Short mmCIF file of C-alpha atoms and ligand atoms in Angstrom, two decimals:
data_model
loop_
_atom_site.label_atom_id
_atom_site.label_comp_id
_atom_site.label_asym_id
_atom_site.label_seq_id
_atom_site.Cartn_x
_atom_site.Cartn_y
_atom_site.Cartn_z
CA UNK M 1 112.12 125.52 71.70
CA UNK M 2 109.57 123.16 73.01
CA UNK M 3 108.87 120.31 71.17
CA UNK M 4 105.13 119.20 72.17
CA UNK M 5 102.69 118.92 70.21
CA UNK M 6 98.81 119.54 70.40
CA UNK M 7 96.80 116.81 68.57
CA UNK M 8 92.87 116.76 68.59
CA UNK M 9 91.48 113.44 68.10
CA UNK M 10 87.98 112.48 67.27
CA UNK M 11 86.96 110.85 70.00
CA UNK M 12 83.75 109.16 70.12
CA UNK M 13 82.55 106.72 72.84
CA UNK M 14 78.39 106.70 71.91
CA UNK M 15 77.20 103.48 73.84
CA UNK M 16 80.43 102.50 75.45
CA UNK M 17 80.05 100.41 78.70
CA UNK M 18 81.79 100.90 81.92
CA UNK M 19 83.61 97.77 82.19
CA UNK M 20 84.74 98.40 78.70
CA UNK M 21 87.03 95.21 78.82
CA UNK M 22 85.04 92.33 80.27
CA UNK M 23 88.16 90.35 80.65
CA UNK M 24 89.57 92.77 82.99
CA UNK M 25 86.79 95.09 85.30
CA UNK M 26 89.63 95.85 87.87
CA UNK M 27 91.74 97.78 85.06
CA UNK M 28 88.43 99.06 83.51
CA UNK M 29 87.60 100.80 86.90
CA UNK M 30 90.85 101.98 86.98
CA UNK M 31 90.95 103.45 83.41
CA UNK M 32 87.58 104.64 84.09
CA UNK M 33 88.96 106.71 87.66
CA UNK M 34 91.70 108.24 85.30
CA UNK M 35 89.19 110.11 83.25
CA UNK M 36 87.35 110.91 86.15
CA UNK M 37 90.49 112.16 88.15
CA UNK M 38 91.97 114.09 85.09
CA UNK M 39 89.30 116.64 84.39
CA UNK M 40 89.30 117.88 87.58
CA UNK M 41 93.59 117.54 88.15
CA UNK M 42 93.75 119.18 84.53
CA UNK M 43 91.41 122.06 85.30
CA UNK M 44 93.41 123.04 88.32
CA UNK M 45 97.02 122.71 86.65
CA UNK M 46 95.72 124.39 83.84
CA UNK M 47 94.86 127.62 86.53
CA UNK M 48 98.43 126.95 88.18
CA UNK M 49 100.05 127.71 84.40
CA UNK M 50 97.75 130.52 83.87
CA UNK M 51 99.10 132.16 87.01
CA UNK M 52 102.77 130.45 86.71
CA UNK M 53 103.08 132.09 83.15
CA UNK M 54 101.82 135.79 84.63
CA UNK M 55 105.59 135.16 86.40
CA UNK M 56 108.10 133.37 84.03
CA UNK M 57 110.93 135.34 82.69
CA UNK M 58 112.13 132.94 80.37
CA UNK M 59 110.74 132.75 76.75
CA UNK M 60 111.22 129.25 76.36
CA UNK M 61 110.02 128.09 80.00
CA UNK M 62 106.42 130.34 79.16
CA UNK M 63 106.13 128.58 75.98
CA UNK M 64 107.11 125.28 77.28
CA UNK M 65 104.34 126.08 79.85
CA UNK M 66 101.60 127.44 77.30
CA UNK M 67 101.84 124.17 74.84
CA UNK M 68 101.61 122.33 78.55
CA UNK M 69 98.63 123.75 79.29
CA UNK M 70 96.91 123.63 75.76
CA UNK M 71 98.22 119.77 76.08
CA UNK M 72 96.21 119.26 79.40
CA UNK M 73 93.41 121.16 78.25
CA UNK M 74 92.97 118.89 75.09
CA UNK M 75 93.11 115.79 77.28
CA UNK M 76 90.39 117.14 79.78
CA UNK M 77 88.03 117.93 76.74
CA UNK M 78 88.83 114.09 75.48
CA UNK M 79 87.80 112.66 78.53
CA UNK M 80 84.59 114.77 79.24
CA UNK M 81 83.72 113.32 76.23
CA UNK M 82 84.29 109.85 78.06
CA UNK M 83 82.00 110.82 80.91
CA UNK M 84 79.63 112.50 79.14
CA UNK M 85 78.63 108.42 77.75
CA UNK M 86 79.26 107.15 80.77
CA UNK M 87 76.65 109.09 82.42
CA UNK M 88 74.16 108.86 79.60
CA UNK M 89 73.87 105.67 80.74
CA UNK M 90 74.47 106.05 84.87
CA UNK M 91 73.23 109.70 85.38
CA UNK M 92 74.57 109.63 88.69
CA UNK M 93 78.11 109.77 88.05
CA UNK M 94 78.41 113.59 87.00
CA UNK M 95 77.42 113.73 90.38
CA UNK M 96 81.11 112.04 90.68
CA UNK M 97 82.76 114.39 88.67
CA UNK M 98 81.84 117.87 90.22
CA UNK M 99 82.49 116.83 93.52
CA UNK M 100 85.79 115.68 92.07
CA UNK M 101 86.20 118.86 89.99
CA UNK M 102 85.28 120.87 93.19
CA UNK M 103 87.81 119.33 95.08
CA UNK M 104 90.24 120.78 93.00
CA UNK M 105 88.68 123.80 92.74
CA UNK M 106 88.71 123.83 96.65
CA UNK M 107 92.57 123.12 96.25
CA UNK M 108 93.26 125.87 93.45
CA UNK M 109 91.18 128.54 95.90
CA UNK M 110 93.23 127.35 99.34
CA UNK M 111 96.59 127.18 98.16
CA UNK M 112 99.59 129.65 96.56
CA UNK M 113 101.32 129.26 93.38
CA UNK M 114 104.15 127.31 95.14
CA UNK M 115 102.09 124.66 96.33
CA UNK M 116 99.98 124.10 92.67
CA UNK M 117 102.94 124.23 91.21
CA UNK M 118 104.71 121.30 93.86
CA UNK M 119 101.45 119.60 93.03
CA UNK M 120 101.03 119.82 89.10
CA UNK M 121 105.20 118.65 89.26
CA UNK M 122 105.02 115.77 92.11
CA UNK M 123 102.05 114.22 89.92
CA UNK M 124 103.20 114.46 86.61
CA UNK M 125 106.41 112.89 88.01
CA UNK M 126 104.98 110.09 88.60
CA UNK M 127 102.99 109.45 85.06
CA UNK M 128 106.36 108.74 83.12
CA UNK M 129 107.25 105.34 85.63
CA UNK M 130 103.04 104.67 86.18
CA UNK M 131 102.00 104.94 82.25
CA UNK M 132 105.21 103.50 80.70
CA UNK M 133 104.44 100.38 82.80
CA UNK M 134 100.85 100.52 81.18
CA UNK M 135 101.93 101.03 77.58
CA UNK M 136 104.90 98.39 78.14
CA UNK M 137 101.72 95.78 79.06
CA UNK M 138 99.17 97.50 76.51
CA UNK M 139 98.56 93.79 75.18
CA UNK M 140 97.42 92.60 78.48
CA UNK M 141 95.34 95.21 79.86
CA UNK M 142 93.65 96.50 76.87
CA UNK M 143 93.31 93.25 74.51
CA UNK M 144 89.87 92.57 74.19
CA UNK M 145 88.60 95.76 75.47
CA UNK M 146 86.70 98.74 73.91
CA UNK M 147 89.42 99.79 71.11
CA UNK M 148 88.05 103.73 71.68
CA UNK M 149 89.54 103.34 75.41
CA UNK M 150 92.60 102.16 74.29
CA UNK M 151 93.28 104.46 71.68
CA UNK M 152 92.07 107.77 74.28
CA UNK M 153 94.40 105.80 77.51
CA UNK M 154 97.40 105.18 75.14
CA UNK M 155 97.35 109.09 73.40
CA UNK M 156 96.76 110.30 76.62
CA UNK M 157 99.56 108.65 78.14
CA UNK M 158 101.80 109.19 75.05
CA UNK M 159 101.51 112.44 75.63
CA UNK M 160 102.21 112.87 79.24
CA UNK M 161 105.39 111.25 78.81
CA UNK M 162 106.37 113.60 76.15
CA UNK M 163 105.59 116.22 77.94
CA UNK M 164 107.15 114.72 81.50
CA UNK M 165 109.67 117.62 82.13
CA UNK M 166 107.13 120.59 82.29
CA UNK M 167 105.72 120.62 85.21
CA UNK M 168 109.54 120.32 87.10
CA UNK M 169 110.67 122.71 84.48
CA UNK M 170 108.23 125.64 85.44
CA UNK M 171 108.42 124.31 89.16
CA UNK M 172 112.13 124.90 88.88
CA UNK M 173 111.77 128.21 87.24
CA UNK M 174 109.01 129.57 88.96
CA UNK M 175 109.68 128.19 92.56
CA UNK M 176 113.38 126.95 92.24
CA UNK M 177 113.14 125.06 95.95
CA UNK M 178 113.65 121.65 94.69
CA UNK M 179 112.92 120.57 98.75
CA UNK M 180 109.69 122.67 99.02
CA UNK M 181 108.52 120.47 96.20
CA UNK M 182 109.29 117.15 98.33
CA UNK M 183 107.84 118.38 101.54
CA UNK M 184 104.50 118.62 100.02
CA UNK M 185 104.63 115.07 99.00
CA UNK M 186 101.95 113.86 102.17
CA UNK M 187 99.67 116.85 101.43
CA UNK M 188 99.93 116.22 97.36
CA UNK M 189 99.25 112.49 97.48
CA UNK M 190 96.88 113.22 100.59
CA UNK M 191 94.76 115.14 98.48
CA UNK M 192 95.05 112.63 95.25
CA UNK M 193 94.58 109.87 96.93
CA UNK M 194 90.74 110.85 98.94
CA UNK M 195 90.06 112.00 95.47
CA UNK M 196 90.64 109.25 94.15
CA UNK M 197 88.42 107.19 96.90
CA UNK M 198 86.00 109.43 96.33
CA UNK M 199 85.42 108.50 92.89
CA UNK M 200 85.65 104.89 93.35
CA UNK M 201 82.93 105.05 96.19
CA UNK M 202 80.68 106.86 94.13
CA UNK M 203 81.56 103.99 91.22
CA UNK M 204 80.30 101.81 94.03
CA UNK M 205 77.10 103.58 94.13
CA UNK M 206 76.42 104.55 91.13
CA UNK M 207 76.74 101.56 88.72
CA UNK M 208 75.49 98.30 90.62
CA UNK M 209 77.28 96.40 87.53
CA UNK M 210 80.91 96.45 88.80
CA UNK M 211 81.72 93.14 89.78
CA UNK M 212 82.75 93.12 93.42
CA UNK M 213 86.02 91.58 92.68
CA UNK M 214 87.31 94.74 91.01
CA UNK M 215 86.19 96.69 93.96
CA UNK M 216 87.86 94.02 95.81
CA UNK M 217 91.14 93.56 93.67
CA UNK M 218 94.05 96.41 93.77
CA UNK M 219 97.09 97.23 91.42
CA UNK M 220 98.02 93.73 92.10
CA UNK M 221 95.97 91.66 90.78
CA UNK M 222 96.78 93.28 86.86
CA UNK M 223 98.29 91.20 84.92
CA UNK M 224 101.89 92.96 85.22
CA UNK M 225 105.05 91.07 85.38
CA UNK M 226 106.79 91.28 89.07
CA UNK M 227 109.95 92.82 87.59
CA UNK M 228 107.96 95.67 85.96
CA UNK M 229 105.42 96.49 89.08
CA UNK M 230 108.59 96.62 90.89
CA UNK M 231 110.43 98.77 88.82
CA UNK M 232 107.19 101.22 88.71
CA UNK M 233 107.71 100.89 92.50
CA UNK M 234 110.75 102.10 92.48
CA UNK M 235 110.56 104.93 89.44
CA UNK M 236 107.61 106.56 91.52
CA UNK M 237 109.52 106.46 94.74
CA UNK M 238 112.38 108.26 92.57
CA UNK M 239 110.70 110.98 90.93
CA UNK M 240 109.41 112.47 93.97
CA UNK M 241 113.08 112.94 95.16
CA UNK M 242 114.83 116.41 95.21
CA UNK M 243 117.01 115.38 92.57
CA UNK M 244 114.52 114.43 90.03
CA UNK M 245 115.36 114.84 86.11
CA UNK M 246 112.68 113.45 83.92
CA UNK M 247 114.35 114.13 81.09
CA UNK M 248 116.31 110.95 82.20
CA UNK M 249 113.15 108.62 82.57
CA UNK M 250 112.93 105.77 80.52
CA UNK M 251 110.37 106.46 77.58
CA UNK M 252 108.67 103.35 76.08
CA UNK M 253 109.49 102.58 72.38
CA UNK M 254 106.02 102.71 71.86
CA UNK M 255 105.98 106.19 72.63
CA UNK M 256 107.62 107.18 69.35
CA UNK M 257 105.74 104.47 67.20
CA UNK M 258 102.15 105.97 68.60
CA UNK M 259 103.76 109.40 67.71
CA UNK M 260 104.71 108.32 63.77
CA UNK M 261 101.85 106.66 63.53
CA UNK M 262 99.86 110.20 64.09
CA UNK M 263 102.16 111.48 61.61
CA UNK M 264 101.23 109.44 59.31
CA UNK M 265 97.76 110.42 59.22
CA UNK M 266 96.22 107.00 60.80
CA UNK M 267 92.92 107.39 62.89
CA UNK M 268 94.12 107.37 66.31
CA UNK M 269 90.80 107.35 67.77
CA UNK M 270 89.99 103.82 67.71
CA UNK M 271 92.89 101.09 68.25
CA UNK M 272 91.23 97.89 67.09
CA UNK M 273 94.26 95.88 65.74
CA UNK M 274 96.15 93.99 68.00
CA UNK M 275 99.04 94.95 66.17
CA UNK M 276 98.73 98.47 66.58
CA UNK M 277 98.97 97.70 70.67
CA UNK M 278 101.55 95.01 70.26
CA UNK M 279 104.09 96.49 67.86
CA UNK M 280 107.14 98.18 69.08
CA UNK M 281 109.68 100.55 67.12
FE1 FE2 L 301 97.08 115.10 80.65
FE1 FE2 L 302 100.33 115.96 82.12
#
């Protein structure tokens, strides 16, 4: 039996500004490419699961895969909401988003099931290693920022990392070619990766108030330790091997405090107190 969870938040982000944490414009950009990137990567994976579950066999696989996709579909509705302020104030970014929605559209219409599915299980594969680092250095990177964007990043990536094994669990069931999955790696992070120029460029030209140095600055400049950017190194570079087994990534404690605090009824939409990013287990 699957054990994820859907959980609608309230979101609201009226008035928020783009660099939503002045300290820090290089991870606001960043934050702010995520929401842009996920509707569109959602959208598509949500198709792939519509036409992976057509195919499953397995009971528990096609209801692992239905709670997956109601999971992604929450998140892209949560961060439409995002945009949807954003370009209240800079109408030109929706431009941003269908050309980035299209391009996954142009992906879903181009490929086969294999290939979404290789895609929807390379990416989320890499979440566990690239948002545990984030939620292991909440303090740094969201301290001082908009506390609406921290609460939707840190649910968000709560989330993926409880749901890390899905995607490799349908791929596995569904495709069962744990090299096909590998060989796609330049065409999956290929495609990711001009999307995700694509949106930055039209952050360059569409909201003049971007300081150049977070245009300028990279993954590299965030206040990270060396040990952990390392070790993110190396957890992405693993989970796009054959041998993969998420179920053996390492979860942040925080993972299971953000998840008893939602059971405990606590408004999840806005994280304003430091203590709610700092505390662990
Ligand atoms: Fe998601
Ligand atoms: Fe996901």
């Amino acid at each position: 039996m699957s054990d994820l969870v859907l959980r609608r938040i309230p979101f609201n982000f009226d008035d928020v500004e783009f660099v939503w944490n002045p300290g820090n414009p290089t991870f606001s950009m960043m934050m702010n490419a995520v929401t842009f990137q996920a509707i569109g990567f959602e959208k598509y994976m949500c198709l792939a699961m519509r036409d992976a579950e057509a195919v499953i066999t397995d009971p528990a696989v096609l209801e692992e895969a239905r709670l997956f996709r109601a999971q992604e579909s929450v998140h892209s509705n949560a961060h439409r909401v995002h945009v949807k302020a954003l370009v209240g104030r800079y109408p030109g970014l929706q431009d941003v988003l269908d050309e980035s929605v299209a391009g996954f559209e142009a992906l879903y219409a181009s490929e086969d099931l294999p290939f979404h599915l290789a895609y929807a299980a390379n990416i989320e594969a890499t979440f566990t290693p690239l948002f545990g680092t984030i939620i292991e250095n909440r303090d740094a990177l969201f301290s001082g920022g908009d506390p609406r964007i921290a609460a939707l990043m840190l649910w968000h990536f709560c989330e993926e990392i409880e749901h890390r094994n899905s995607a490799l669990k349908i791929y596995n069931h569904v495709v069962g070619d744990r090299f096909y999955r590998t060989k796609q790696l330049k065409k999956v992070f290929g495609h990711i990766g001009a999307n995700a120029a694509k949106i930055n460029a039209g952050f360059r030209k569409h909201v003049p108030e971007i300081p150049e140095s977070a245009h300028q600055s990279a993954v590299k400049a965030l206040p990270i330790p060396f040990a952990h950017k390392a070790r993110l190194i190396l957890g992405i570079l693993e989970s796009q091997t054959p041998w993969h087994n998420a179920e053996k990534s390492r979860v942040p404690a925080y993972y299971k405090t953000w998840r008893g605090r939602y059971e405990q009824g606590q408004d999840m939409s806005v994280l304003n107190d430091l203590s709610l990013l700092a505390a662990h287990a």
